[in-house]
């Protein structure tokens, strides 16, 4: 108190100017103290808490790549990544070493691309991979919805999560990454539902040039895989479709409805639709896929109209199940058998080089289908191996394959397991079932039902080297009008049933126009519950039928240049 009293007396003795100066100095001192206190507090807080992590990079837009992760010495892929192994090599070892050219270790995880829709995320991931020289767009386990077609680019493979069951021929095969496309919702009135609301495809941007592309370990619902470039001038190669489950694939026939007599809502399943359709210059592998095991979208069409066989009147089927829109009445796998304008008859590699591309392999697939060919392929060195093909044994047809008229007994729906062409071909270890259509309520069956077939027309070729071995099926093996064939082996096959009106092994070089010959055709050690026919009227050499086993229901009928020995269970009439 005494200090304060003395301070007050001292202040009163000062002049007014001196007191003002003292007040200013006092305020300055107060501000200095406050500043020092704030600085001290800041240091305390800074040293008491760890620094915050740096902000994450901005998320990708459609045109921007997600954060890049390093794999080995490569700057590629997105932050989350995914499997980096070669799944083909994991199953088949070094059999298909060309698949190592694919950038399996550059993985662009679609979940790293946070844009509005799945198709935008896919486009962003695909573009990032393509811009960096290729790679894998990875879909982790889950469902991805696409409202329209999608397109691959050069060097880009789509890959899903590894399935729990690895073998596509197992009934439990179900890839965990599902790509779902729009369902066709039929409206049976007016002009019906527009076709472009569904029936989507997976294409590639430049089908005549894009290489090192494909799809792996994906469940694809309602979209065909369609990588089809210029059959003759294209440069595309290294195509892989591996581990895909494919269901609810179809196309509406472009000629239906014929509005001159059909209603606008009517649709007919196009017989040339295909689950997997590819062509390329070389190196195509279609393996370990499962087709049409869970089809849900086929629908009935009560009131469907067709013309009578004579074209004079119109039939209306009140029962909707007579002409349903089917999602299985089409091809399963087609490789190098499509060309604008078609192929020449009995083609050679010089005339139709597209039928003799190298290193085409179709193996270990499970296929259900109810019309056309399950496998339709061509190649030099073509391999069709270990496939399992099934069909519906109770098919009934109330419409012609065009969907415009009623069928007749001579109608063909081309029910066929394997249709092949090319040279040096191996068709081995396949199991197949194929059935013919009952024509309406008659006792007639459709004119088809082939098991394994090559023919003169429709993409058929001359044959210089073929092995058809160790297959099991319920219909015949046919070389139908294949002129001047050479070096053919048909061995170890088991043909215990015959759904077709044909000899179970049918090897004929003659055509409708001229006789032809054959050389070095061997038919040996087959189990055949039916007949064997080997005919080349123009002659030949080195042709042998031996050690085959029958069940006394058929005969062995041959031209006289064919040697026959050691067979049991067949009648053997004189040669001709």
mmCIF file with all atom_site columns, C-alpha atoms in Angstrom, residues 3 24 121 164 200 231 239 298 333 348 355 374 494 532 535 558:
data_model
loop_
_atom_site.group_PDB
_atom_site.id
_atom_site.type_symbol
_atom_site.label_atom_id
_atom_site.label_alt_id
_atom_site.label_comp_id
_atom_site.label_asym_id
_atom_site.label_entity_id
_atom_site.label_seq_id
_atom_site.pdbx_PDB_ins_code
_atom_site.Cartn_x
_atom_site.Cartn_y
_atom_site.Cartn_z
_atom_site.occupancy
_atom_site.B_iso_or_equiv
_atom_site.pdbx_formal_charge
_atom_site.auth_seq_id
_atom_site.auth_comp_id
_atom_site.auth_asym_id
_atom_site.auth_atom_id
_atom_site.pdbx_PDB_model_num
ATOM 1  C CA . UNK A 1 3   ? 4.375   1.775   -2.590  1.00 0.00 ? 3   UNK A CA 1
ATOM 2  C CA . UNK A 1 24  ? 2.146   5.733   -23.337 1.00 0.00 ? 24  UNK A CA 1
ATOM 3  C CA . UNK A 1 121 ? -15.264 -45.265 -63.276 1.00 0.00 ? 121 UNK A CA 1
ATOM 4  C CA . UNK A 1 164 ? -13.516 -69.507 -54.869 1.00 0.00 ? 164 UNK A CA 1
ATOM 5  C CA . UNK A 1 200 ? -25.487 -54.722 -74.851 1.00 0.00 ? 200 UNK A CA 1
ATOM 6  C CA . UNK A 1 231 ? -10.925 -60.616 -90.846 1.00 0.00 ? 231 UNK A CA 1
ATOM 7  C CA . UNK A 1 239 ? -6.803  -61.966 -77.139 1.00 0.00 ? 239 UNK A CA 1
ATOM 8  C CA . UNK A 1 298 ? -36.247 -65.758 -71.670 1.00 0.00 ? 298 UNK A CA 1
ATOM 9  C CA . UNK A 1 333 ? -18.100 -69.387 -78.928 1.00 0.00 ? 333 UNK A CA 1
ATOM 10 C CA . UNK A 1 348 ? -7.470  -72.882 -99.001 1.00 0.00 ? 348 UNK A CA 1
ATOM 11 C CA . UNK A 1 355 ? -9.482  -69.280 -91.810 1.00 0.00 ? 355 UNK A CA 1
ATOM 12 C CA . UNK A 1 374 ? -21.652 -74.404 -79.371 1.00 0.00 ? 374 UNK A CA 1
ATOM 13 C CA . UNK A 1 494 ? -16.660 -93.003 -77.807 1.00 0.00 ? 494 UNK A CA 1
ATOM 14 C CA . UNK A 1 532 ? -18.565 -96.079 -90.256 1.00 0.00 ? 532 UNK A CA 1
ATOM 15 C CA . UNK A 1 535 ? -15.680 -92.770 -99.230 1.00 0.00 ? 535 UNK A CA 1
ATOM 16 C CA . UNK A 1 558 ? -15.563 -98.070 -97.547 1.00 0.00 ? 558 UNK A CA 1
#
